[in-house]
Every structure is written in structure tokens, then in C-alpha cells.
mmCIF file of N, CA and C in Angstrom:
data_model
loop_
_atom_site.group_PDB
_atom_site.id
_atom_site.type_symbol
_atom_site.label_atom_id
_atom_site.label_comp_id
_atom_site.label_asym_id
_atom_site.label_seq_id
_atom_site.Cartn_x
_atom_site.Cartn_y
_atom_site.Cartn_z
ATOM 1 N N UNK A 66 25.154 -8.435 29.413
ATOM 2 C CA UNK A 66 23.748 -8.710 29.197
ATOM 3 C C UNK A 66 23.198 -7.845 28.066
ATOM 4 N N UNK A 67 23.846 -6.023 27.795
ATOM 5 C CA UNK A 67 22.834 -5.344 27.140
ATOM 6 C C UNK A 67 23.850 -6.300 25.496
ATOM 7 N N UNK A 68 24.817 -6.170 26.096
ATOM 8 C CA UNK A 68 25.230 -6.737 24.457
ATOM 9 C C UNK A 68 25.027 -7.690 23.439
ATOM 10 N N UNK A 69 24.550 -8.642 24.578
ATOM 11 C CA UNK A 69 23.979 -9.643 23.763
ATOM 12 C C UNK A 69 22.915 -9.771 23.288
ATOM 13 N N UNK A 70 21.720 -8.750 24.346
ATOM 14 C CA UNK A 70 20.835 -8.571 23.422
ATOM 15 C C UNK A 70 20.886 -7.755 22.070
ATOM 16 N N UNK A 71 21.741 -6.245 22.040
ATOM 17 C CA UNK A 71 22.124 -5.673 20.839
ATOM 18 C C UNK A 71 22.142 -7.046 19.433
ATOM 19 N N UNK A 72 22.941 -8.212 20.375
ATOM 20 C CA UNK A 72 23.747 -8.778 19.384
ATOM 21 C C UNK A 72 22.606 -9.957 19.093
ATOM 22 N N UNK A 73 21.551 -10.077 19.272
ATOM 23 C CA UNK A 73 20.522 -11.106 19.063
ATOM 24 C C UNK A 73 19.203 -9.941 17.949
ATOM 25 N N UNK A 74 19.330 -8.690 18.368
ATOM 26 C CA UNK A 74 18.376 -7.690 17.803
ATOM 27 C C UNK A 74 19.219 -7.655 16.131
ATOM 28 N N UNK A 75 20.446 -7.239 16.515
ATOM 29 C CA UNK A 75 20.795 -7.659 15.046
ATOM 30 C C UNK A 75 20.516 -8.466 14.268
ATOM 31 N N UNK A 76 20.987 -10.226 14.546
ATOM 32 C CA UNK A 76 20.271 -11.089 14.201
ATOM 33 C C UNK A 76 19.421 -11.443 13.631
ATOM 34 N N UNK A 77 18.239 -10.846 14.357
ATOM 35 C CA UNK A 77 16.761 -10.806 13.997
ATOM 36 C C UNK A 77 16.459 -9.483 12.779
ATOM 37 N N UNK A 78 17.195 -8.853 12.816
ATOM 38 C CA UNK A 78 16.848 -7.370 11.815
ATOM 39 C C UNK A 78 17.542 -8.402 10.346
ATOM 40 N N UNK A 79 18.043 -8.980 10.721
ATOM 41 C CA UNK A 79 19.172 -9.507 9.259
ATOM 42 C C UNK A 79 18.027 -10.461 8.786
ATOM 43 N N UNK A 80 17.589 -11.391 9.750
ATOM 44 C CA UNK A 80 16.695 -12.249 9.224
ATOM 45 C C UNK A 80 15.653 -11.925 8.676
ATOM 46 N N UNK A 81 15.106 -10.670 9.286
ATOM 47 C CA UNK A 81 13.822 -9.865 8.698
ATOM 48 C C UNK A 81 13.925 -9.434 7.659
ATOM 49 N N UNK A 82 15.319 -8.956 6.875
ATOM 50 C CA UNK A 82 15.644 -8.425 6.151
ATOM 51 C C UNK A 82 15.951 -9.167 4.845
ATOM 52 N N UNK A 83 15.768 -10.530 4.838
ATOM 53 C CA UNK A 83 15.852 -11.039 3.921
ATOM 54 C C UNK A 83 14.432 -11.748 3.670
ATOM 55 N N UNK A 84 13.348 -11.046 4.233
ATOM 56 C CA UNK A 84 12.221 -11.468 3.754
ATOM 57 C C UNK A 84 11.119 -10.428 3.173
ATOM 58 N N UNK A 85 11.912 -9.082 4.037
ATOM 59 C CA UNK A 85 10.861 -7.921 3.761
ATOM 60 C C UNK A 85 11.911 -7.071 3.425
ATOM 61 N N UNK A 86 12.090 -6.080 2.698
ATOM 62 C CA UNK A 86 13.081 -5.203 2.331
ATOM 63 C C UNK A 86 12.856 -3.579 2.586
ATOM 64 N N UNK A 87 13.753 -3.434 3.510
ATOM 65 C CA UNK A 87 13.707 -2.214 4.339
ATOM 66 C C UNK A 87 14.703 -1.290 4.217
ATOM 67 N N UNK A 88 14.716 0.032 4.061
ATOM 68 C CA UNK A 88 15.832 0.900 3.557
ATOM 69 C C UNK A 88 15.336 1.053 2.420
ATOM 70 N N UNK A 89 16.487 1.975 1.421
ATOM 71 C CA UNK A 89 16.027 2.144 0.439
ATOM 72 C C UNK A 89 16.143 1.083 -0.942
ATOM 73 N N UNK A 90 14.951 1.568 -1.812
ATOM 74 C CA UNK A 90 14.716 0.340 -2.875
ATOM 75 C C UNK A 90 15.225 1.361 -3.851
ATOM 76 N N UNK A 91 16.639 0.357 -4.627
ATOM 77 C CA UNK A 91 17.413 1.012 -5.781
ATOM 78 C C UNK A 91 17.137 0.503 -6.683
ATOM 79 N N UNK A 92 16.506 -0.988 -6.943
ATOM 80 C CA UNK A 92 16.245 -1.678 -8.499
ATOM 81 C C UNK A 92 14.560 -1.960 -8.415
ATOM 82 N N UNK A 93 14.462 -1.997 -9.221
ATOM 83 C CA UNK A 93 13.164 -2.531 -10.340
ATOM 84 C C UNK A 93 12.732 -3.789 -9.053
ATOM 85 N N UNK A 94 13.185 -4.824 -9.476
ATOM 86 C CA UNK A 94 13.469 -5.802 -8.770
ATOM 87 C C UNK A 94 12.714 -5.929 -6.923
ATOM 88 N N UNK A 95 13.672 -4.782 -6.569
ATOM 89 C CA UNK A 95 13.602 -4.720 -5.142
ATOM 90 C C UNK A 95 12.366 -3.972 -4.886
ATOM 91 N N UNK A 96 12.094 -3.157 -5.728
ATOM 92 C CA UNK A 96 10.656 -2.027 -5.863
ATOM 93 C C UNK A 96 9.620 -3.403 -5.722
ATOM 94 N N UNK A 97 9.546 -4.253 -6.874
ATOM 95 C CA UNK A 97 8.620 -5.328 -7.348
ATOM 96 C C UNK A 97 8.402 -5.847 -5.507
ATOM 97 N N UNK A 98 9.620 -6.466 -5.082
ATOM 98 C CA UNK A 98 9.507 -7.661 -3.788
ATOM 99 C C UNK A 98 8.870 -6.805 -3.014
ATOM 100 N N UNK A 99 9.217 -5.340 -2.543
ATOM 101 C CA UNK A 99 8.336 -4.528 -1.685
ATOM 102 C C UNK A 99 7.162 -4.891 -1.801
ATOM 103 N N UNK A 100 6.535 -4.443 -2.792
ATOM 104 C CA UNK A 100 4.867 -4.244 -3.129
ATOM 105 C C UNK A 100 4.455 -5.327 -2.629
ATOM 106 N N UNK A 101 5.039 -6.587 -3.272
ATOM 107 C CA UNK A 101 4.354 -7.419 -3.128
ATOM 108 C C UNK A 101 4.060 -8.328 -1.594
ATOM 109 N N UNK A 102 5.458 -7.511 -0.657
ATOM 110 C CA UNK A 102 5.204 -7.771 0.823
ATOM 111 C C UNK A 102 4.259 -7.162 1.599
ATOM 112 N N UNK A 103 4.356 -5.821 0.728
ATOM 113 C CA UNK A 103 3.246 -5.178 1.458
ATOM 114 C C UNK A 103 1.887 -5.608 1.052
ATOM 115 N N UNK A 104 1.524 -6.006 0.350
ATOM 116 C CA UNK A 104 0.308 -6.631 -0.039
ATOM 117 C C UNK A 104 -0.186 -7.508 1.056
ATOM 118 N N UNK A 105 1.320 -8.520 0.827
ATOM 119 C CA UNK A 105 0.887 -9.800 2.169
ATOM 120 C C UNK A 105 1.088 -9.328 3.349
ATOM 121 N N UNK A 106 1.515 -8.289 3.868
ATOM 122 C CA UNK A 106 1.415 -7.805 5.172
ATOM 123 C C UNK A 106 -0.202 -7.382 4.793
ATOM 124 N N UNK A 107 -0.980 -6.566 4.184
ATOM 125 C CA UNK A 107 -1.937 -5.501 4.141
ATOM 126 C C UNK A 107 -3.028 -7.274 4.530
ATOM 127 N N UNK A 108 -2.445 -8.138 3.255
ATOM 128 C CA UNK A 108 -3.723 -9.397 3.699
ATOM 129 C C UNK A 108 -3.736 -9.831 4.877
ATOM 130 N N UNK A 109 -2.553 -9.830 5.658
ATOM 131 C CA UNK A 109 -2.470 -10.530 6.922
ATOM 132 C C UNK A 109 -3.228 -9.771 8.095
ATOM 133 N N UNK A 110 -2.866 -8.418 7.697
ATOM 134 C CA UNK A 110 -3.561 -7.227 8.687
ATOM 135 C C UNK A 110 -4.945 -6.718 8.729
ATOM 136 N N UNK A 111 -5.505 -6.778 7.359
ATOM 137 C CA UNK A 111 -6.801 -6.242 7.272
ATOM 138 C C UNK A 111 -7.049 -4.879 7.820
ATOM 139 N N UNK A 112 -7.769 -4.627 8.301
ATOM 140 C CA UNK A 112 -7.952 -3.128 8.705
ATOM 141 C C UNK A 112 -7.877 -2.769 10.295
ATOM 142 N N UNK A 113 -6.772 -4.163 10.842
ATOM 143 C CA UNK A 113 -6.553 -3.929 12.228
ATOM 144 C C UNK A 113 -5.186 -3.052 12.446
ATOM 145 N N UNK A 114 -5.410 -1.653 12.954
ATOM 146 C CA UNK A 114 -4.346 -0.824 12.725
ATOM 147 C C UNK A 114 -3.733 -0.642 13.382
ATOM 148 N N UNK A 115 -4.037 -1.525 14.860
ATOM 149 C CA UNK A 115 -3.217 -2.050 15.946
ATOM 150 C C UNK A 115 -2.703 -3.518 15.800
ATOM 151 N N UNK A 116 -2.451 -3.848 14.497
ATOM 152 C CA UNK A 116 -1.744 -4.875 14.481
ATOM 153 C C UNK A 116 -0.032 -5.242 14.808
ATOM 154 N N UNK A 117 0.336 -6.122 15.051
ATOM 155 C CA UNK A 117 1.678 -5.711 15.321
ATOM 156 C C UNK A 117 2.271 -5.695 14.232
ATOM 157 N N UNK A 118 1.852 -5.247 13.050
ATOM 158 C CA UNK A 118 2.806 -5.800 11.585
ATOM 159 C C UNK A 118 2.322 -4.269 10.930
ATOM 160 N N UNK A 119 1.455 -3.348 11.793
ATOM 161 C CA UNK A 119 0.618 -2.362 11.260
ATOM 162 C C UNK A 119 1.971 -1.511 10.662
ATOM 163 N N UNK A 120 2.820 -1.130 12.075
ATOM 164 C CA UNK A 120 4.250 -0.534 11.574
ATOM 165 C C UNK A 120 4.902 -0.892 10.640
ATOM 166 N N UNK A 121 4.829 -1.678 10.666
ATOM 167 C CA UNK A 121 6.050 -2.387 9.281
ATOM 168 C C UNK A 121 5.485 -2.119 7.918
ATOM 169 N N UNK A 122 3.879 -2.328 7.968
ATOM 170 C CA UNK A 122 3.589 -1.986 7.133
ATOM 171 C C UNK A 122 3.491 -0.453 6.294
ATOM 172 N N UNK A 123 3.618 0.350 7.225
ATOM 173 C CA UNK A 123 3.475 1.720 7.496
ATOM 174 C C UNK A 123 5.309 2.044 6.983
ATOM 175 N N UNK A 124 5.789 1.463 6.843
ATOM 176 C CA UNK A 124 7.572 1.356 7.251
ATOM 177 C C UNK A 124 7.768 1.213 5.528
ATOM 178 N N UNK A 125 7.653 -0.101 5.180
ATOM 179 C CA UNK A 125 7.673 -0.538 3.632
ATOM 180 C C UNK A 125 6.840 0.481 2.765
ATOM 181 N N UNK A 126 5.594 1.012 2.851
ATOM 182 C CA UNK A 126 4.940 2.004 2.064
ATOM 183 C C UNK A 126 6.089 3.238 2.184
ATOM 184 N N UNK A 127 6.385 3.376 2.657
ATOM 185 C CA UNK A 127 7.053 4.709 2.891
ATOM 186 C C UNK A 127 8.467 4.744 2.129
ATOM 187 N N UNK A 128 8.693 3.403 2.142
ATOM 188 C CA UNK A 128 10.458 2.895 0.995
ATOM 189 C C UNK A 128 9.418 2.587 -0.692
ATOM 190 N N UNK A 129 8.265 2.477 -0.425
ATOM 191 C CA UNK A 129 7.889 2.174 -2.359
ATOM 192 C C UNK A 129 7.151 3.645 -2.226
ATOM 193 N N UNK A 130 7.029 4.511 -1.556
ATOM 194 C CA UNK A 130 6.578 5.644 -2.320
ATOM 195 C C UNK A 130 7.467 6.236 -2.527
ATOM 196 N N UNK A 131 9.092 6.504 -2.084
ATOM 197 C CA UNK A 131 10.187 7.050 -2.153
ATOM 198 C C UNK A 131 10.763 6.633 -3.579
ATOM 199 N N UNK A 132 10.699 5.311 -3.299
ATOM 200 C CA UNK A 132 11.219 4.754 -5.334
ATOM 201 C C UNK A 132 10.231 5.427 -5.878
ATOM 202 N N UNK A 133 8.949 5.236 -5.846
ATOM 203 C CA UNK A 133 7.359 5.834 -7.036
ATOM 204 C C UNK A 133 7.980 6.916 -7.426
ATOM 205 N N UNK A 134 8.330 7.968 -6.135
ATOM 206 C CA UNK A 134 8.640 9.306 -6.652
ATOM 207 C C UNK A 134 9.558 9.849 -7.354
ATOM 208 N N UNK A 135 10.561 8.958 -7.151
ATOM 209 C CA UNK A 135 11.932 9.261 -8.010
ATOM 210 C C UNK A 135 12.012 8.264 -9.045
ATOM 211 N N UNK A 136 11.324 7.325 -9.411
ATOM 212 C CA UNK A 136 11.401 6.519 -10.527
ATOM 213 C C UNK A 136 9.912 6.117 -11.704
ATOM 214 N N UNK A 137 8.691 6.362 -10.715
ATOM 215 C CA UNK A 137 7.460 5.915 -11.596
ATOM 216 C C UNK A 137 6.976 7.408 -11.802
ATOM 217 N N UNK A 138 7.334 7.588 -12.814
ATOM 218 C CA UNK A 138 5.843 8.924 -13.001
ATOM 219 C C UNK A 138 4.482 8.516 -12.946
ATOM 220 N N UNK A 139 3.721 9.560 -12.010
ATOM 221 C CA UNK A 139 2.400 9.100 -12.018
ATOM 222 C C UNK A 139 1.835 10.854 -12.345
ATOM 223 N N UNK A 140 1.382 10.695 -13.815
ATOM 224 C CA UNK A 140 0.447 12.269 -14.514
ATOM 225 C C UNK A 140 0.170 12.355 -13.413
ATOM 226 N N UNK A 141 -0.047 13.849 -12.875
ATOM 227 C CA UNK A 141 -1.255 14.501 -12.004
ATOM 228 C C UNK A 141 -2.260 14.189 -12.214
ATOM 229 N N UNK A 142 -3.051 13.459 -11.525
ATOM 230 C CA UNK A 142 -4.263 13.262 -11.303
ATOM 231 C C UNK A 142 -5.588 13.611 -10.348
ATOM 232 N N UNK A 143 -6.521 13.675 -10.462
ATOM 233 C CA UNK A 143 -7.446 13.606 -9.134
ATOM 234 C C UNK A 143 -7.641 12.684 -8.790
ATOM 235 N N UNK A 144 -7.440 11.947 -7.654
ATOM 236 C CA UNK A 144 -8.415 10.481 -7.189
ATOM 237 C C UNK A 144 -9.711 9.849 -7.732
ATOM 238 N N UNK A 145 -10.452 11.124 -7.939
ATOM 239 C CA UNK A 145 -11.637 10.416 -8.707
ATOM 240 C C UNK A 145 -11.643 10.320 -10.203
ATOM 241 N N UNK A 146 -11.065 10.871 -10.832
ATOM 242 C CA UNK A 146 -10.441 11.123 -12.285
ATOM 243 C C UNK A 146 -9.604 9.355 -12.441
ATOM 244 N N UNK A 147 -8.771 9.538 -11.155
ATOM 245 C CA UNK A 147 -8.027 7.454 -11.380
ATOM 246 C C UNK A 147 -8.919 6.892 -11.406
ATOM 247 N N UNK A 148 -9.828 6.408 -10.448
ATOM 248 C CA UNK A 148 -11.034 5.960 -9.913
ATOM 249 C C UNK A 148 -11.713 5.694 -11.397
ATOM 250 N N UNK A 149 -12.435 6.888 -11.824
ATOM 251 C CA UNK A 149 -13.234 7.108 -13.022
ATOM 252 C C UNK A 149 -12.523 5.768 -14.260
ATOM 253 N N UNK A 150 -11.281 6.921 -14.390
ATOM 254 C CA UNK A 150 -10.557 5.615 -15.066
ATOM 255 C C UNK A 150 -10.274 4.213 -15.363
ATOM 256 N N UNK A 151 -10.110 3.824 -13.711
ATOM 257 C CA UNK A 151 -9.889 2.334 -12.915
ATOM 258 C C UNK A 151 -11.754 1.224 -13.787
ATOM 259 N N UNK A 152 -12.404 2.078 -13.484
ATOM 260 C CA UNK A 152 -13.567 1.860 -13.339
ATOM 261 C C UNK A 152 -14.095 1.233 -14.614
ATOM 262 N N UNK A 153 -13.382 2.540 -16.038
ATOM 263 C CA UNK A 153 -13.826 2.137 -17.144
ATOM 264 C C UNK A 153 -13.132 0.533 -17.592
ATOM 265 N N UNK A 154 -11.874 0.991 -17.496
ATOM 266 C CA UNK A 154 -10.636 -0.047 -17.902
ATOM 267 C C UNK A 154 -11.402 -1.183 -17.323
ATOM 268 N N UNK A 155 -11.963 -2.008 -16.246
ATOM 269 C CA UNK A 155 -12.212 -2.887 -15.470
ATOM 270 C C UNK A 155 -13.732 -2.806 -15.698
ATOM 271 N N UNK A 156 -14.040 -2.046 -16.573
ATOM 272 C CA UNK A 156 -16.162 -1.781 -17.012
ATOM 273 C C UNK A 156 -16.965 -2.373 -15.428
ATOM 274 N N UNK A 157 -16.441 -1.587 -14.380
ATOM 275 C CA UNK A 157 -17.215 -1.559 -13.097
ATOM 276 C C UNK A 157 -18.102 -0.510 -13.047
ATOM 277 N N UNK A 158 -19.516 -0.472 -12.662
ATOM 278 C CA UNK A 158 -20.217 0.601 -12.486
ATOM 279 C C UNK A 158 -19.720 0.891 -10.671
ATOM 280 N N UNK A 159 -20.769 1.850 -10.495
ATOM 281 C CA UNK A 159 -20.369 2.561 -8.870
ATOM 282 C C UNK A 159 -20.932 1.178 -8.103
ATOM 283 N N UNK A 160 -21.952 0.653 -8.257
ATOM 284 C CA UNK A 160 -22.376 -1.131 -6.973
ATOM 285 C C UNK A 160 -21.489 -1.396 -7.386
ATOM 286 N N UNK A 161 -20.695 -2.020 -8.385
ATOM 287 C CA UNK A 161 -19.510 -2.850 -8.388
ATOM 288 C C UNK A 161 -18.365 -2.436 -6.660
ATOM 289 N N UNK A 162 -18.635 -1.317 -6.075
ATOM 290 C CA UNK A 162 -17.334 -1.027 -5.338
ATOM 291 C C UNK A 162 -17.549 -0.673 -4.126
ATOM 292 N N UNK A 163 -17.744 -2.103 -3.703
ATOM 293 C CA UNK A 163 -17.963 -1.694 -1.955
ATOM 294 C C UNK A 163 -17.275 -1.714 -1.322
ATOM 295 N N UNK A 164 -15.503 -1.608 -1.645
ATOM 296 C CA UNK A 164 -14.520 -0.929 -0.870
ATOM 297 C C UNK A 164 -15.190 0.392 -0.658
ATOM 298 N N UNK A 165 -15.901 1.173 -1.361
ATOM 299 C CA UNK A 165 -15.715 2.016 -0.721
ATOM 300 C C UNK A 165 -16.856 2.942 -0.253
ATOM 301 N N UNK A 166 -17.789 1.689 0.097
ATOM 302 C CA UNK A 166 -19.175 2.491 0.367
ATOM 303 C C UNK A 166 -20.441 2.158 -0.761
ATOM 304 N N UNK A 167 -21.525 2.440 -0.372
ATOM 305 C CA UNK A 167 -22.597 2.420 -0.821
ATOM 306 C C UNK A 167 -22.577 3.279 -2.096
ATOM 307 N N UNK A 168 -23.668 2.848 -2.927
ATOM 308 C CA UNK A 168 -23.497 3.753 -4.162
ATOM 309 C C UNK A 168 -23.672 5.239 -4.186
ATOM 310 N N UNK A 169 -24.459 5.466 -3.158
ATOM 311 C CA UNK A 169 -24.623 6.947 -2.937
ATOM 312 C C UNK A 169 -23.081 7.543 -2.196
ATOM 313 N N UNK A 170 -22.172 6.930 -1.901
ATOM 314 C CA UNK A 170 -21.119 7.454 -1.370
ATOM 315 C C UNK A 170 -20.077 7.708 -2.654
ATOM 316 N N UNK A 171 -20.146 6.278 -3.456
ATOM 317 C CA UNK A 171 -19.419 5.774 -4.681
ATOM 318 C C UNK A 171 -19.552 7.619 -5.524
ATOM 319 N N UNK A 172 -20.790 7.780 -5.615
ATOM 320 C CA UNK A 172 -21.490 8.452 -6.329
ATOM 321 C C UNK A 172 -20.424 10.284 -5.917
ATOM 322 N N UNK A 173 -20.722 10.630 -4.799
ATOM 323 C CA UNK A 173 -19.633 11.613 -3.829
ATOM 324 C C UNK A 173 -18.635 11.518 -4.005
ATOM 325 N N UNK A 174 -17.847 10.590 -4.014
ATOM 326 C CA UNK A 174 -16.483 10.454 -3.869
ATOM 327 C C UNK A 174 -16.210 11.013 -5.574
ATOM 328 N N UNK A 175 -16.894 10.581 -6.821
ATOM 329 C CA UNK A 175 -16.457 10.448 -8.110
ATOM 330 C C UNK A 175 -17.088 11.870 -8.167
ATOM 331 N N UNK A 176 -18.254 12.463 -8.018
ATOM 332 C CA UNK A 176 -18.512 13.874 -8.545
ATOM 333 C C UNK A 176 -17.357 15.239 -7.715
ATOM 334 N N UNK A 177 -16.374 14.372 -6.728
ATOM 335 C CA UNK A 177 -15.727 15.177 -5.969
ATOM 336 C C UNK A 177 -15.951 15.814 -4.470
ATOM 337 N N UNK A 178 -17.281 15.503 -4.339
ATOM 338 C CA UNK A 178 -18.007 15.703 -3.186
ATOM 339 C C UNK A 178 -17.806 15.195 -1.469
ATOM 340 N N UNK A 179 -17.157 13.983 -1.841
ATOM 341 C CA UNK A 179 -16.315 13.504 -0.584
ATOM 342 C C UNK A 179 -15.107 12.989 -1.224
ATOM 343 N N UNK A 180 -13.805 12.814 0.092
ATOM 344 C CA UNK A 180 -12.412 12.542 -0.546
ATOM 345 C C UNK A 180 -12.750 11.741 -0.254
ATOM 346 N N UNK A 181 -11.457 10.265 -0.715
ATOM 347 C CA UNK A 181 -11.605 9.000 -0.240
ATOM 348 C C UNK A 181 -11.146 9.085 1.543
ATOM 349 N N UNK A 182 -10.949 7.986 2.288
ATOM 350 C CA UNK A 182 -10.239 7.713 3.249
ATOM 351 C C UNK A 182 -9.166 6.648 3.178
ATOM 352 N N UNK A 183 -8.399 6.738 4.100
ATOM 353 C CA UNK A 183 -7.502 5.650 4.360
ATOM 354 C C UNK A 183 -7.811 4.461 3.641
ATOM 355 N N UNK A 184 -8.706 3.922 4.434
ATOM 356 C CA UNK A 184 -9.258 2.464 4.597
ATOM 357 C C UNK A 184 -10.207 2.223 3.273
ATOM 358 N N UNK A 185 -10.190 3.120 2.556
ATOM 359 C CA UNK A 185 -11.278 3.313 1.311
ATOM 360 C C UNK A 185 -9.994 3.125 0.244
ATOM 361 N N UNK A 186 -9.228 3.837 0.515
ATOM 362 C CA UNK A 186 -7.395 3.982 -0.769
ATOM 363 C C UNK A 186 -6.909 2.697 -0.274
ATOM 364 N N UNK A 187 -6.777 1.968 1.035
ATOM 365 C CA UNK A 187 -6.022 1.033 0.901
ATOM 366 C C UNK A 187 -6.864 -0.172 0.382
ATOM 367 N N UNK A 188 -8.150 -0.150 0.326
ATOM 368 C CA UNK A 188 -9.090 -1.342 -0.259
ATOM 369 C C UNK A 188 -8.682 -1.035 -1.918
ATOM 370 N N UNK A 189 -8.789 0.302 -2.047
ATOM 371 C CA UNK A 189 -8.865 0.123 -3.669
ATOM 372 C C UNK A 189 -7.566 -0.369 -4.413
ATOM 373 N N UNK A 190 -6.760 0.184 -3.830
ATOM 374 C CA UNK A 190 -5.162 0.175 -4.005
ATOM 375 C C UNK A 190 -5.102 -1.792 -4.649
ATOM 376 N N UNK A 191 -4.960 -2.272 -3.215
ATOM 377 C CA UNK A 191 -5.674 -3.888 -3.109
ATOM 378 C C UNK A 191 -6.263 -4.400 -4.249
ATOM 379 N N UNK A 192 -7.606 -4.126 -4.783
ATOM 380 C CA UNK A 192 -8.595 -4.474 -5.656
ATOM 381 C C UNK A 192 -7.830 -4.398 -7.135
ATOM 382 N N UNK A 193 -7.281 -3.096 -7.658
ATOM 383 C CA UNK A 193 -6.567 -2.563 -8.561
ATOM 384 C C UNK A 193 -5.447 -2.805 -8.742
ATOM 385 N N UNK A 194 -5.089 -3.252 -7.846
ATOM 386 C CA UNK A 194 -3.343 -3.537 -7.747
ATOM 387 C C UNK A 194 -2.322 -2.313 -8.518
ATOM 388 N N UNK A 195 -2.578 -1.544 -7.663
ATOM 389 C CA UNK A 195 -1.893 0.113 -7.596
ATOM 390 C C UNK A 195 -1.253 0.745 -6.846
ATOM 391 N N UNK A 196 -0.587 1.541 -6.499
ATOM 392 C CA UNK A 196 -0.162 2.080 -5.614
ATOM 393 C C UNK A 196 -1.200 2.576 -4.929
ATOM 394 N N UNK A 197 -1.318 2.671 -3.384
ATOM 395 C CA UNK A 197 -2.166 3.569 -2.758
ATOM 396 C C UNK A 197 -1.525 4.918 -3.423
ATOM 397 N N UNK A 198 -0.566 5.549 -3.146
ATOM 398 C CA UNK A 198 -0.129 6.831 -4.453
ATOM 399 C C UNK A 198 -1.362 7.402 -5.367
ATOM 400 N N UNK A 199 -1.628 6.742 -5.993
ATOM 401 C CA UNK A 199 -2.575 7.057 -7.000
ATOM 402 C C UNK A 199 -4.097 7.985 -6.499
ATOM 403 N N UNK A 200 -4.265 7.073 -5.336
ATOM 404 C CA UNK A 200 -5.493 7.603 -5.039
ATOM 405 C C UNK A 200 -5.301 8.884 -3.834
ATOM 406 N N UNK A 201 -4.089 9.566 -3.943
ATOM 407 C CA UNK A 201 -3.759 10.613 -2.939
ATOM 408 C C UNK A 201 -3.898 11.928 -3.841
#
């Protein structure tokens, strides 16, 4: 009985595995398919962090920040310094960005005054199409 389930869990890990890519990411390629699962996991999930896909998602970030680090240089930055940046490149003022709050928050977060949060880095991340990375 336990074996066959072993032998059906396998199964299912193989099948999963050719849709979401888990372990480590060695090419360009495989870096690219990550992101872009995690994206469609992040759309599917929204900001329910008891989702059942919440892990997985939590699982895949953790294999594209491992490539980021050993393959994308990202300058030292401050979050609000990217932000600042993000902002010009894309000519958004602070209302433009209600990922992440009201303008008086917008306003905090960029003079340094409050950090971002979670749910504030994973909206922007989203919007920008960036690594959450960036905004850490």
C-alpha cells in the first residue's frame, strides 16, 4: 500500500515538473520559464497566502533568487532609489502607485521613512516586471 503511493507521488512530482521547474535553474532559458510561472502562480494567488499554490510559490522564488545571485548582477541599491528609478523610466508620479498605498505613504516609502512590505514588493515586482530582489 505505502509503495504505491510513494510510486503515484512520484508520478505526480514528474508531471509537476514539467510544468513548473523546481530544483536548481542552470540556463538562461530555465531562469526565463521560472519567472514566468511564478508570475502565473502570483496571478492565480493574489494576496491569498493561504493558498494552496502559496508554497510553491514561495518554493520557485527561492530557485530564481539563487540563479539572480549567482548569475544577474543587481548594483546595490536602496528600494526607494529602484522605485525612484522605476518611476522615472515609466514617468509615474507617486498617485500613479497604488500598489503601494496612498500618496502620503508613496511619499514615506521614497524619502526612506517607511520600508516597503511584502505585499507592497510583490505588487510592484508584478507592475514592473522585476524581480521582487530588487525591492529588498
Amino acid at each position: 500500500m505505502q509503495a504505491h503511493k510513494f510510486d503515484q507521488a512520484i508520478r505526480d512530482y514528474r508531471r509537476l515538473r514539467t510544468l513548473v521547474p523546481l530544483g536548481t535553474l542552470r540556463t538562461k532559458k530555465d531562469y526565463t520559464r521560472a519567472v514566468e510561472m511564478l508570475d502565473a502562480i502570483l496571478d492565480e494567488i493574489g494576496e491569498d497566502e493561504k493558498h494552496p499554490m502559496a508554497e510553491l510559490a514561495d518554493a520557485v522564488s527561492v530557485f530564481i533568487e539563487k540563479y539572480e545571485a549567482e548569475h544577474v548582477p543587481i548594483p546595490a541599491a536602496k528600494p526607494a532609489a529602484v522605485l525612484k528609478f522605476l518611476m522615472r523610466e515609466h514617468d509615474l508620479r507617486q498617485s500613479d502607485l497604488p500598489e503601494i498605498g496612498s500618496q502620503g505613504v508613496v511619499s514615506e516609502v521614497l524619502t526612506g521613512k517607511r520600508e516597503l512590505n511584502a505585499r507592497q514588493i510583490k505588487r510592484l515586482a508584478k507592475r514592473f516586471n522585476v524581480s521582487p530582489a530588487v525591492f529588498v
